[in-house]
Amino acid sequence: MTLFSEFGLAEPILKALASEGYEKPTPIQAQSIPYVLEGRDLCGIAQTGTGKTAAFALPILHRLETNRRPPIRKGCRTLVLSPTRELSGQIADSFRAYGRNLRLSVSVVFGGVNIGKQERELVNGVDVLVATPGRLLDLIDRNSLSLRDVEILVLDEADQMLDLGFIHALKRIVKLLPRERQSLFFSATMPKSISSLADEYLRNNPAKVAVTPVATTAERVEQSVIFVQTNQKSPLLEAVLRDDTIDRVLVFSRTKHGADKIVRYLEKVGISAAAIHGNKSQPQRERALSAFRAGTCRVLVATDIAARGIDVEGVTHVVNYDLPNVPESYVHRIGRTARAGATGVAISFCNDEERAYLKDIEKLTRLKVPVMPLPSDLPAPVPASELRREQPQRGRPAPHARGNQGHGAPRQAEPNAENGPKRRRRRGGQKPNGQKPGGQQTQTQGHKPAQHHGAPRRSEGRGDGAQVAWLDKGPRRG
Ligand code: AMP
């Protein structure tokens, strides 16, 4: 199967795909679409970036369209459950884009925003409802939504749902669904806990499809690791970002607090950056994302959960400021530069405590990450005292900052996935170290401009101990 037209999808959907510029199905689409069109249950192992949203959205839209009937009041015909607000929003956008020539209604509901508007949208029922589990249950509890009309259930990013502690919510939701339904189950990984959940929820002779084993994604990304002390991570990041061939970079921090600290540091040294994580309000996240998409802010600092569902074209680099303690997260992170077949660059900073994480990652990807040396002339870190002094000046740019995206924005506590009950422990029972991620600056010398900076340039050698050159970029810009 090489063309969308060969699936027998309705003409208005094919038209929409043509306007999206999709020429042929991705492997997960080629495998999944025929099964979903047949009405079979499906268990798919696929990561974000493989085109899995269209793999379920296209045949669902086709089925809804060819079997048109008005949804019941406060009901929905298709329910898509997703773990985060960003991902939910993107799934809904995809349904709307692919269904733009159909008259089907699509709504999205998630926490952290006013519930009243969502209730009003649901009054007359919708064809497709994309939801995070918590807000969905809130709506059900308020009698604003009924699930008795659901024909198709999609559980997206099931592994992430479990990681975020949504299992009880999920079980409650599934109990409210009609037994007669089609169920589609997608997960990036398939550990035992997920496959038993799939066994429980999928009936109807489920088909199994799998694409892009983790190692394959990792192989597409040019990776390197730099061994560094914790207090050198921020100047190292600064040095990496001085390379203006780096267009759009996603920086990963293990914690929300760490992400904010990184942004503060970058702003302080004149690099425009924004953070996206669960303590940011929805408008703040949207502002950060659109600045990043538009290219007005080339550095987006994110936590794993916030980044999981973000769909941004053209991320050229991923920087792991902290290595994740769950090796699968590393693959998800670096996969952000390898969307829909593109290749990218991933640079990881690894302190002494994180070496064990690196080992786990190399075991999972079955690849040795080439080591790059630290640049010999790292700029001195901005002292912590200076960073702290900046904080209260909300909304005011740092003296030599070029932008103010996300800087100094008020933190808002709100229910969100990252405040969920648990994070997975690394294998072997080893706990994450006590090191504070986020590059706490402990040195006290003043920040002085470095003589020269540069992002690492990969030399030909790959494999362990690959040789790397540092580009001399001359004096600091901005
Ligand atoms: P997803 O894995 O669903 O997050 O999709 C990843 C990216 O691939 C999104 O930006 C989609 O718009 C894009 N995409 C999905 N299917 C195709 C296709 N068949 N051809 C080109 N791009 C696609």
Short mmCIF file of C-alpha atoms and ligand atoms in Angstrom, two decimals:
data_model
loop_
_atom_site.label_atom_id
_atom_site.label_comp_id
_atom_site.label_asym_id
_atom_site.label_seq_id
_atom_site.Cartn_x
_atom_site.Cartn_y
_atom_site.Cartn_z
CA MET A 1 0.00 0.00 0.00
CA THR A 2 1.72 3.16 -1.12
CA LEU A 3 -0.97 5.78 -1.64
CA PHE A 4 -3.73 7.13 0.58
CA SER A 5 -6.24 6.64 -2.24
CA GLU A 6 -5.69 2.88 -2.09
CA PHE A 7 -7.26 2.67 1.37
CA GLY A 8 -10.66 3.69 0.01
CA LEU A 9 -10.85 6.76 2.26
CA ALA A 10 -13.66 9.20 1.49
CA GLU A 11 -12.82 11.76 -1.16
CA PRO A 12 -13.07 14.83 1.17
CA ILE A 13 -10.44 13.22 3.42
CA LEU A 14 -8.12 12.58 0.49
CA LYS A 15 -8.55 16.21 -0.51
CA ALA A 16 -7.62 17.36 2.98
CA LEU A 17 -4.52 15.16 2.92
CA ALA A 18 -3.49 16.68 -0.36
CA SER A 19 -3.77 20.16 1.14
CA GLU A 20 -1.70 18.98 4.10
CA GLY A 21 0.94 17.98 1.57
CA TYR A 22 0.96 14.33 2.61
CA GLU A 23 2.00 12.25 -0.35
CA LYS A 24 2.09 8.77 1.04
CA PRO A 25 1.25 7.03 4.27
CA THR A 26 3.92 6.55 6.91
CA PRO A 27 4.54 2.93 7.99
CA ILE A 28 2.23 3.13 11.02
CA GLN A 29 -0.50 4.58 8.80
CA ALA A 30 0.00 1.94 6.12
CA GLN A 31 -0.31 -0.79 8.73
CA SER A 32 -3.12 0.61 10.87
CA ILE A 33 -5.58 2.28 8.51
CA PRO A 34 -6.91 -0.93 6.86
CA TYR A 35 -7.58 -2.57 10.24
CA VAL A 36 -9.34 0.46 11.67
CA LEU A 37 -11.46 0.78 8.53
CA GLU A 38 -12.48 -2.85 8.97
CA GLY A 39 -13.71 -2.00 12.45
CA ARG A 40 -11.08 -4.11 14.21
CA ASP A 41 -9.59 -3.32 17.58
CA LEU A 42 -5.95 -2.35 17.32
CA CYS A 43 -2.89 -2.32 19.49
CA GLY A 44 -0.19 -0.09 18.01
CA ILE A 45 3.34 0.43 19.23
CA ALA A 46 4.38 3.76 17.83
CA GLN A 47 5.96 6.92 19.07
CA THR A 48 5.00 10.51 18.52
CA GLY A 49 6.57 11.61 15.27
CA THR A 50 5.69 8.46 13.35
CA GLY A 51 2.40 9.84 12.04
CA LYS A 52 0.31 7.80 14.45
CA THR A 53 -2.33 10.52 14.93
CA ALA A 54 -3.36 10.27 11.29
CA ALA A 55 -3.11 6.48 11.58
CA PHE A 56 -6.20 6.54 13.78
CA ALA A 57 -7.78 9.90 12.86
CA LEU A 58 -8.15 9.20 9.13
CA PRO A 59 -10.03 5.90 9.35
CA ILE A 60 -12.11 7.19 12.27
CA LEU A 61 -13.20 10.22 10.26
CA HIS A 62 -14.03 7.92 7.37
CA ARG A 63 -16.15 5.67 9.57
CA LEU A 64 -17.97 8.59 11.18
CA GLU A 65 -18.64 10.14 7.80
CA THR A 66 -19.86 7.03 6.03
CA ASN A 67 -22.04 6.11 8.98
CA ARG A 68 -23.31 9.58 9.73
CA ARG A 69 -25.77 10.15 12.58
CA PRO A 70 -26.21 13.03 14.98
CA PRO A 71 -24.43 12.54 18.31
CA ILE A 72 -26.70 12.36 21.35
CA ARG A 73 -27.03 15.39 23.65
CA LYS A 74 -23.94 15.67 25.88
CA GLY A 75 -22.49 12.64 24.16
CA CYS A 76 -19.66 11.82 21.78
CA ARG A 77 -19.27 9.19 19.07
CA THR A 78 -15.49 8.95 19.34
CA LEU A 79 -13.51 9.43 22.51
CA VAL A 80 -9.76 9.99 22.30
CA LEU A 81 -7.94 9.91 25.64
CA SER A 82 -4.54 11.50 25.80
CA PRO A 83 -2.27 12.20 28.77
CA THR A 84 -1.47 15.91 28.33
CA ARG A 85 -3.14 19.11 27.29
CA GLU A 86 -0.63 19.78 24.52
CA LEU A 87 -1.09 16.39 22.98
CA SER A 88 -4.87 16.63 23.29
CA GLY A 89 -4.86 19.98 21.54
CA GLN A 90 -2.70 18.64 18.76
CA ILE A 91 -4.82 15.55 18.25
CA ALA A 92 -7.94 17.72 18.01
CA ASP A 93 -6.17 20.00 15.53
CA SER A 94 -5.26 16.98 13.42
CA PHE A 95 -8.87 15.75 13.40
CA ARG A 96 -9.98 19.21 12.36
CA ALA A 97 -7.35 19.44 9.62
CA TYR A 98 -8.04 16.02 8.14
CA GLY A 99 -11.78 16.49 8.55
CA ARG A 100 -11.89 20.04 7.21
CA ASN A 101 -14.06 19.02 4.25
CA LEU A 102 -16.50 17.02 6.37
CA ARG A 103 -19.20 18.39 8.60
CA LEU A 104 -18.13 16.57 11.75
CA SER A 105 -17.71 18.26 15.09
CA VAL A 106 -14.48 17.98 17.09
CA SER A 107 -14.01 19.19 20.66
CA VAL A 108 -11.14 19.05 23.07
CA VAL A 109 -11.29 19.18 26.87
CA PHE A 110 -8.44 19.36 29.36
CA GLY A 111 -7.80 20.71 32.82
CA GLY A 112 -6.35 24.05 33.84
CA VAL A 113 -8.88 26.09 31.87
CA ASN A 114 -12.45 27.17 32.52
CA ILE A 115 -14.84 24.23 32.44
CA GLY A 116 -17.96 26.22 31.54
CA LYS A 117 -17.00 26.79 27.92
CA GLN A 118 -16.24 23.10 27.53
CA GLU A 119 -19.64 22.21 29.03
CA ARG A 120 -21.39 24.50 26.58
CA GLU A 121 -19.56 22.91 23.64
CA LEU A 122 -20.75 19.48 24.67
CA VAL A 123 -24.44 20.31 25.13
CA ASN A 124 -25.45 19.15 21.65
CA GLY A 125 -22.96 16.30 21.54
CA VAL A 126 -19.89 16.00 19.32
CA ASP A 127 -18.58 13.51 16.80
CA VAL A 128 -15.05 13.49 18.20
CA LEU A 129 -14.04 14.36 21.72
CA VAL A 130 -10.35 14.51 22.67
CA ALA A 131 -9.80 14.61 26.42
CA THR A 132 -7.37 14.25 29.26
CA PRO A 133 -8.72 11.76 31.82
CA GLY A 134 -9.08 14.11 34.81
CA ARG A 135 -11.13 16.76 33.05
CA LEU A 136 -13.23 14.11 31.33
CA LEU A 137 -14.24 12.68 34.71
CA ASP A 138 -14.97 16.17 36.04
CA LEU A 139 -17.37 16.71 33.15
CA ILE A 140 -19.02 13.35 33.73
CA ASP A 141 -19.37 14.06 37.44
CA ARG A 142 -21.05 17.37 36.62
CA ASN A 143 -23.50 15.58 34.30
CA SER A 144 -22.16 17.56 31.39
CA LEU A 145 -21.04 14.51 29.47
CA SER A 146 -22.22 10.98 28.93
CA LEU A 147 -20.13 8.19 27.44
CA ARG A 148 -22.98 5.84 26.61
CA ASP A 149 -22.94 6.81 22.95
CA VAL A 150 -19.23 6.14 22.31
CA GLU A 151 -18.61 3.97 19.25
CA ILE A 152 -14.83 4.27 19.08
CA LEU A 153 -12.31 4.67 21.90
CA VAL A 154 -8.71 5.68 21.31
CA LEU A 155 -6.20 5.44 24.11
CA ASP A 156 -3.15 7.39 23.04
CA GLU A 157 0.27 7.28 24.73
CA ALA A 158 -0.92 4.56 27.09
CA ASP A 159 2.51 4.18 28.68
CA GLN A 160 2.58 7.86 29.52
CA MET A 161 -0.93 7.62 31.00
CA LEU A 162 0.23 4.92 33.35
CA ASP A 163 3.42 6.77 34.21
CA LEU A 164 1.35 9.77 35.17
CA GLY A 165 -0.80 7.72 37.48
CA PHE A 166 -3.97 7.89 35.37
CA ILE A 167 -4.73 4.20 35.76
CA HIS A 168 -7.66 4.63 38.15
CA ALA A 169 -9.18 7.39 36.09
CA LEU A 170 -8.78 5.22 33.03
CA LYS A 171 -10.48 2.26 34.64
CA ARG A 172 -13.38 4.43 35.74
CA ILE A 173 -13.77 5.86 32.25
CA VAL A 174 -13.66 2.50 30.50
CA LYS A 175 -16.37 1.15 32.83
CA LEU A 176 -18.68 3.92 31.60
CA LEU A 177 -18.24 3.01 27.93
CA PRO A 178 -20.57 0.71 26.02
CA ARG A 179 -19.16 -2.82 25.72
CA GLU A 180 -19.93 -2.78 22.00
CA ARG A 181 -17.29 -0.43 20.66
CA GLN A 182 -14.11 -0.34 18.65
CA SER A 183 -10.99 0.25 20.74
CA LEU A 184 -7.63 1.48 19.53
CA PHE A 185 -4.68 1.43 21.83
CA PHE A 186 -1.39 3.22 21.16
CA SER A 187 1.74 3.20 23.21
CA ALA A 188 5.36 4.10 22.55
CA THR A 189 6.57 1.22 24.67
CA MET A 190 4.93 -2.05 25.58
CA PRO A 191 6.12 -3.18 28.99
CA LYS A 192 4.11 -5.89 30.78
CA SER A 193 1.83 -3.40 32.57
CA ILE A 194 0.76 -1.88 29.24
CA SER A 195 0.25 -5.13 27.40
CA SER A 196 -2.00 -6.45 30.17
CA LEU A 197 -4.00 -3.24 30.02
CA ALA A 198 -4.31 -3.68 26.25
CA ASP A 199 -5.44 -7.29 26.77
CA GLU A 200 -8.08 -6.06 29.18
CA TYR A 201 -9.47 -3.32 26.94
CA LEU A 202 -9.13 -4.76 23.48
CA ARG A 203 -11.52 -7.40 22.27
CA ASN A 204 -12.85 -8.07 18.87
CA ASN A 205 -9.78 -9.91 17.55
CA PRO A 206 -7.29 -7.06 18.02
CA ALA A 207 -4.74 -6.45 15.31
CA LYS A 208 -1.19 -5.67 16.39
CA VAL A 209 1.04 -3.21 14.59
CA ALA A 210 4.44 -1.87 15.53
CA VAL A 211 6.79 0.59 13.94
CA THR A 212 10.09 2.26 14.65
CA PRO A 213 11.65 0.26 17.40
CA VAL A 214 13.36 2.65 19.76
CA ALA A 215 16.82 1.82 18.48
CA THR A 216 15.81 2.83 14.96
CA THR A 217 14.72 6.28 16.07
CA ALA A 218 17.94 6.69 17.97
CA GLU A 219 19.98 5.68 14.94
CA ARG A 220 18.53 8.51 12.90
CA VAL A 221 19.80 11.13 15.33
CA GLU A 222 23.39 12.27 15.51
CA GLN A 223 24.10 11.92 19.19
CA SER A 224 26.88 12.96 21.50
CA VAL A 225 27.48 13.26 25.20
CA ILE A 226 29.64 15.77 27.06
CA PHE A 227 30.82 14.92 30.55
CA VAL A 228 30.47 18.00 32.67
CA GLN A 229 30.23 19.16 36.28
CA THR A 230 26.78 20.29 37.37
CA ASN A 231 27.82 23.91 37.80
CA GLN A 232 29.26 24.00 34.29
CA LYS A 233 26.09 22.88 32.58
CA SER A 234 24.66 26.36 32.08
CA PRO A 235 27.83 27.88 30.59
CA LEU A 236 28.13 24.79 28.43
CA LEU A 237 24.58 25.27 27.20
CA GLU A 238 25.38 28.88 26.51
CA ALA A 239 28.43 27.84 24.49
CA VAL A 240 26.40 25.32 22.50
CA LEU A 241 23.70 27.87 21.75
CA ARG A 242 26.17 30.46 20.47
CA ASP A 243 26.33 28.44 17.27
CA ASP A 244 23.93 30.26 15.00
CA THR A 245 23.54 27.25 12.72
CA ILE A 246 21.38 25.88 15.50
CA ASP A 247 17.96 26.97 14.40
CA ARG A 248 15.46 25.58 16.77
CA VAL A 249 16.58 23.82 19.88
CA LEU A 250 14.61 21.94 22.47
CA VAL A 251 16.40 21.80 25.83
CA PHE A 252 15.26 19.16 28.28
CA SER A 253 15.29 19.61 31.99
CA ARG A 254 14.26 16.90 34.42
CA THR A 255 12.25 19.29 36.57
CA LYS A 256 9.99 22.28 36.13
CA HIS A 257 12.06 24.31 38.56
CA GLY A 258 15.20 23.36 36.63
CA ALA A 259 13.60 24.48 33.37
CA ASP A 260 12.87 27.91 34.84
CA LYS A 261 16.44 28.23 36.09
CA ILE A 262 17.82 27.41 32.68
CA VAL A 263 15.63 30.06 31.06
CA ARG A 264 16.72 32.60 33.67
CA TYR A 265 20.35 31.84 32.95
CA LEU A 266 19.91 32.10 29.20
CA GLU A 267 18.01 35.35 29.42
CA LYS A 268 20.70 36.69 31.69
CA VAL A 269 23.37 36.01 29.09
CA GLY A 270 21.26 37.45 26.29
CA ILE A 271 19.81 34.33 24.74
CA SER A 272 16.08 34.44 24.23
CA ALA A 273 14.44 31.33 25.66
CA ALA A 274 11.08 30.15 26.92
CA ALA A 275 10.08 27.36 29.27
CA ILE A 276 7.16 25.03 28.89
CA HIS A 277 6.05 22.85 31.75
CA GLY A 278 3.12 22.06 33.97
CA ASN A 279 3.44 25.11 36.20
CA LYS A 280 2.89 27.40 33.26
CA SER A 281 -0.64 28.49 32.55
CA GLN A 282 -2.22 27.48 29.28
CA PRO A 283 -1.79 30.95 27.70
CA GLN A 284 1.87 30.99 28.79
CA ARG A 285 2.47 27.61 27.21
CA GLU A 286 0.73 28.65 24.03
CA ARG A 287 2.72 31.88 23.86
CA ALA A 288 5.98 29.99 24.33
CA LEU A 289 5.06 27.43 21.71
CA SER A 290 3.99 29.94 19.11
CA ALA A 291 7.15 32.01 19.62
CA PHE A 292 9.16 28.83 19.17
CA ARG A 293 7.19 27.80 16.11
CA ALA A 294 7.47 31.27 14.61
CA GLY A 295 11.21 31.28 15.25
CA THR A 296 11.18 34.44 17.36
CA CYS A 297 12.45 32.33 20.23
CA ARG A 298 14.87 29.64 19.16
CA VAL A 299 15.31 27.92 22.51
CA LEU A 300 12.47 26.09 24.20
CA VAL A 301 13.23 24.55 27.57
CA ALA A 302 10.86 21.75 28.44
CA THR A 303 10.23 18.95 30.87
CA ASP A 304 9.61 15.49 29.46
CA ILE A 305 5.90 15.54 30.03
CA ALA A 306 5.31 18.98 28.59
CA ALA A 307 7.40 18.14 25.54
CA ARG A 308 5.87 14.78 24.88
CA GLY A 309 3.00 15.99 22.80
CA ILE A 310 4.49 19.11 21.29
CA ASP A 311 4.53 18.97 17.56
CA VAL A 312 6.98 21.50 16.21
CA GLU A 313 8.42 21.18 12.77
CA GLY A 314 12.09 21.74 12.21
CA VAL A 315 13.63 21.15 15.64
CA THR A 316 17.28 20.92 14.59
CA HIS A 317 18.81 20.14 17.97
CA VAL A 318 17.87 18.56 21.23
CA VAL A 319 19.98 19.30 24.27
CA ASN A 320 19.60 17.05 27.27
CA TYR A 321 20.62 19.46 29.98
CA ASP A 322 19.82 16.66 32.39
CA LEU A 323 19.82 13.06 31.36
CA PRO A 324 16.50 11.37 32.04
CA ASN A 325 16.38 8.63 34.64
CA VAL A 326 14.03 6.63 32.42
CA PRO A 327 15.95 5.53 29.32
CA GLU A 328 12.86 5.48 27.09
CA SER A 329 12.47 9.21 27.75
CA TYR A 330 15.85 9.76 26.13
CA VAL A 331 14.58 8.18 22.93
CA HIS A 332 11.42 10.27 23.03
CA ARG A 333 13.46 13.39 23.58
CA ILE A 334 15.93 12.88 20.78
CA GLY A 335 13.10 11.73 18.52
CA ARG A 336 11.90 15.33 18.57
CA THR A 337 14.60 16.16 16.05
CA ALA A 338 13.76 13.20 13.86
CA ARG A 339 10.11 13.87 13.10
CA ALA A 340 8.59 12.24 10.06
CA GLY A 341 11.88 10.89 8.80
CA ALA A 342 14.10 13.95 9.32
CA THR A 343 17.47 13.63 11.03
CA GLY A 344 18.69 15.78 13.85
CA VAL A 345 21.37 16.35 16.43
CA ALA A 346 21.14 15.50 20.12
CA ILE A 347 23.72 16.67 22.65
CA SER A 348 23.56 15.35 26.20
CA PHE A 349 25.19 16.82 29.27
CA CYS A 350 26.16 14.16 31.76
CA ASN A 351 27.47 14.78 35.26
CA ASP A 352 29.01 12.10 37.47
CA GLU A 353 25.70 11.04 38.95
CA GLU A 354 24.09 10.72 35.55
CA ARG A 355 26.61 8.24 34.18
CA ALA A 356 24.41 5.37 35.33
CA TYR A 357 21.52 6.83 33.34
CA LEU A 358 23.75 7.01 30.29
CA LYS A 359 24.58 3.33 30.67
CA ASP A 360 20.87 2.45 30.77
CA ILE A 361 20.28 4.56 27.66
CA GLU A 362 23.07 2.88 25.75
CA LYS A 363 21.72 -0.49 26.75
CA LEU A 364 18.25 0.37 25.52
CA THR A 365 19.32 1.92 22.22
CA ARG A 366 22.11 -0.59 21.73
CA LEU A 367 24.29 2.33 20.70
CA LYS A 368 27.34 3.82 22.32
CA VAL A 369 26.89 7.59 22.48
CA PRO A 370 30.03 9.31 21.14
CA VAL A 371 31.80 11.48 23.70
CA MET A 372 32.67 15.09 22.99
CA PRO A 373 35.21 16.98 25.05
CA LEU A 374 34.23 20.01 27.09
CA PRO A 375 35.21 23.21 25.32
CA SER A 376 38.35 24.51 27.00
CA ASP A 377 37.06 28.06 27.29
CA LEU A 378 33.64 27.77 28.86
CA PRO A 379 32.21 31.12 29.93
CA ALA A 380 32.06 31.46 33.67
CA PRO A 381 28.65 30.74 35.15
CA VAL A 382 26.41 33.65 36.10
CA PRO A 383 26.49 33.66 39.90
CA ALA A 384 23.38 32.34 41.61
CA SER A 385 23.01 35.57 43.54
CA GLU A 386 22.70 37.50 40.29
CA LEU A 387 20.12 35.11 38.93
CA ARG A 388 18.09 35.37 42.12
CA ARG A 389 18.19 39.13 41.98
CA GLU A 390 16.66 39.03 38.50
CA GLN A 391 13.67 37.01 39.58
CA PRO A 392 11.33 39.54 41.17
CA GLN A 393 11.58 41.86 38.18
CA ARG A 394 8.67 40.23 36.49
CA GLY A 395 8.15 41.02 32.87
CA ARG A 396 11.26 43.19 32.72
CA PRO A 397 13.96 41.97 30.42
CA ALA A 398 17.43 41.33 31.76
CA PRO A 399 19.73 44.25 30.94
CA HIS A 400 21.23 42.60 27.87
CA ALA A 401 18.52 40.08 27.10
CA ARG A 402 17.30 39.92 23.55
CA GLY A 403 13.84 38.63 24.30
CA ASN A 404 11.57 37.97 27.17
CA GLN A 405 9.63 34.90 26.21
CA GLY A 406 8.39 33.20 29.31
CA HIS A 407 10.79 35.16 31.47
CA GLY A 408 9.59 36.24 34.84
CA ALA A 409 6.09 35.04 34.15
CA PRO A 410 4.07 34.36 37.27
CA ARG A 411 3.98 30.73 38.23
CA GLN A 412 0.55 29.32 38.59
CA ALA A 413 -0.22 26.21 40.48
CA GLU A 414 -2.78 24.27 38.51
CA PRO A 415 -3.73 20.68 38.14
CA ASN A 416 -1.52 19.17 35.52
CA ALA A 417 0.00 15.93 34.50
CA GLU A 418 3.43 16.74 35.91
CA ASN A 419 2.02 17.06 39.37
CA GLY A 420 0.74 13.53 38.96
CA PRO A 421 1.43 10.96 41.58
CA LYS A 422 4.54 9.25 40.41
CA ARG A 423 7.53 9.18 38.19
CA ARG A 424 9.14 5.97 37.28
CA ARG A 425 12.21 4.91 39.10
CA ARG A 426 15.16 3.91 37.05
CA ARG A 427 15.71 0.21 36.62
CA GLY A 428 17.71 -1.70 39.17
CA GLY A 429 16.14 0.21 42.05
CA GLN A 430 18.71 2.95 41.93
CA LYS A 431 17.19 6.28 42.87
CA PRO A 432 17.90 9.46 41.04
CA ASN A 433 20.75 11.20 42.74
CA GLY A 434 20.34 14.03 45.12
CA GLN A 435 21.79 16.49 42.67
CA LYS A 436 19.57 19.43 41.94
CA PRO A 437 18.94 19.55 38.23
CA GLY A 438 18.68 22.86 36.56
CA GLY A 439 22.24 24.00 36.84
CA GLN A 440 22.37 25.64 40.22
CA GLN A 441 25.26 28.00 40.02
CA THR A 442 27.58 27.71 42.90
CA GLN A 443 30.55 29.64 41.64
CA THR A 444 30.76 33.21 42.67
CA GLN A 445 32.91 34.87 40.10
CA GLY A 446 31.20 37.49 37.96
CA HIS A 447 29.99 36.67 34.52
CA LYS A 448 32.60 37.64 32.01
CA PRO A 449 32.33 37.38 28.28
CA ALA A 450 34.11 34.37 26.93
CA GLN A 451 36.87 34.86 24.41
CA HIS A 452 35.25 32.49 22.02
CA HIS A 453 32.36 30.18 22.02
CA GLY A 454 31.10 27.53 19.81
CA ALA A 455 28.81 24.66 19.37
CA PRO A 456 30.36 21.31 18.98
CA ARG A 457 30.93 20.20 15.46
CA ARG A 458 31.01 16.53 14.88
CA SER A 459 34.07 15.16 13.17
CA GLU A 460 33.94 12.10 11.01
CA GLY A 461 34.70 9.56 13.69
CA ARG A 462 31.68 7.86 15.27
CA GLY A 463 31.44 5.27 17.95
CA ASP A 464 32.97 5.43 21.34
CA GLY A 465 35.29 8.34 21.90
CA ALA A 466 34.43 10.00 18.59
CA GLN A 467 36.49 13.06 17.85
CA VAL A 468 34.74 16.36 17.98
CA ALA A 469 35.89 19.81 17.05
CA TRP A 470 34.62 23.04 18.60
CA LEU A 471 33.82 25.87 16.29
CA ASP A 472 35.45 29.14 17.12
CA LYS A 473 32.57 31.56 16.86
CA GLY A 474 34.35 34.71 17.92
CA PRO A 475 32.96 37.15 20.47
CA ARG A 476 29.51 36.75 21.90
CA ARG A 477 26.57 38.00 19.95
CA GLY A 478 23.69 39.86 21.51
P1 AMP B 1 2.41 12.33 14.85
O1 AMP B 1 3.29 11.12 15.04
O2 AMP B 1 1.01 11.97 14.63
O3 AMP B 1 2.63 13.33 15.94
O4 AMP B 1 2.87 13.04 13.47
C1 AMP B 1 4.16 13.60 13.31
C2 AMP B 1 4.22 14.61 12.19
O5 AMP B 1 4.17 13.95 10.93
C3 AMP B 1 3.09 15.61 12.18
O6 AMP B 1 3.66 16.89 11.96
C4 AMP B 1 2.23 15.22 11.01
O7 AMP B 1 1.61 16.35 10.42
C5 AMP B 1 3.25 14.60 10.05
N1 AMP B 1 2.67 13.55 9.20
C6 AMP B 1 1.81 12.59 9.57
N2 AMP B 1 1.53 11.78 8.54
C7 AMP B 1 2.25 12.22 7.49
C8 AMP B 1 2.39 11.80 6.13
N3 AMP B 1 1.76 10.71 5.67
N4 AMP B 1 3.22 12.49 5.32
C9 AMP B 1 3.88 13.59 5.81
N5 AMP B 1 3.79 14.03 7.08
C10 AMP B 1 2.99 13.36 7.91
#
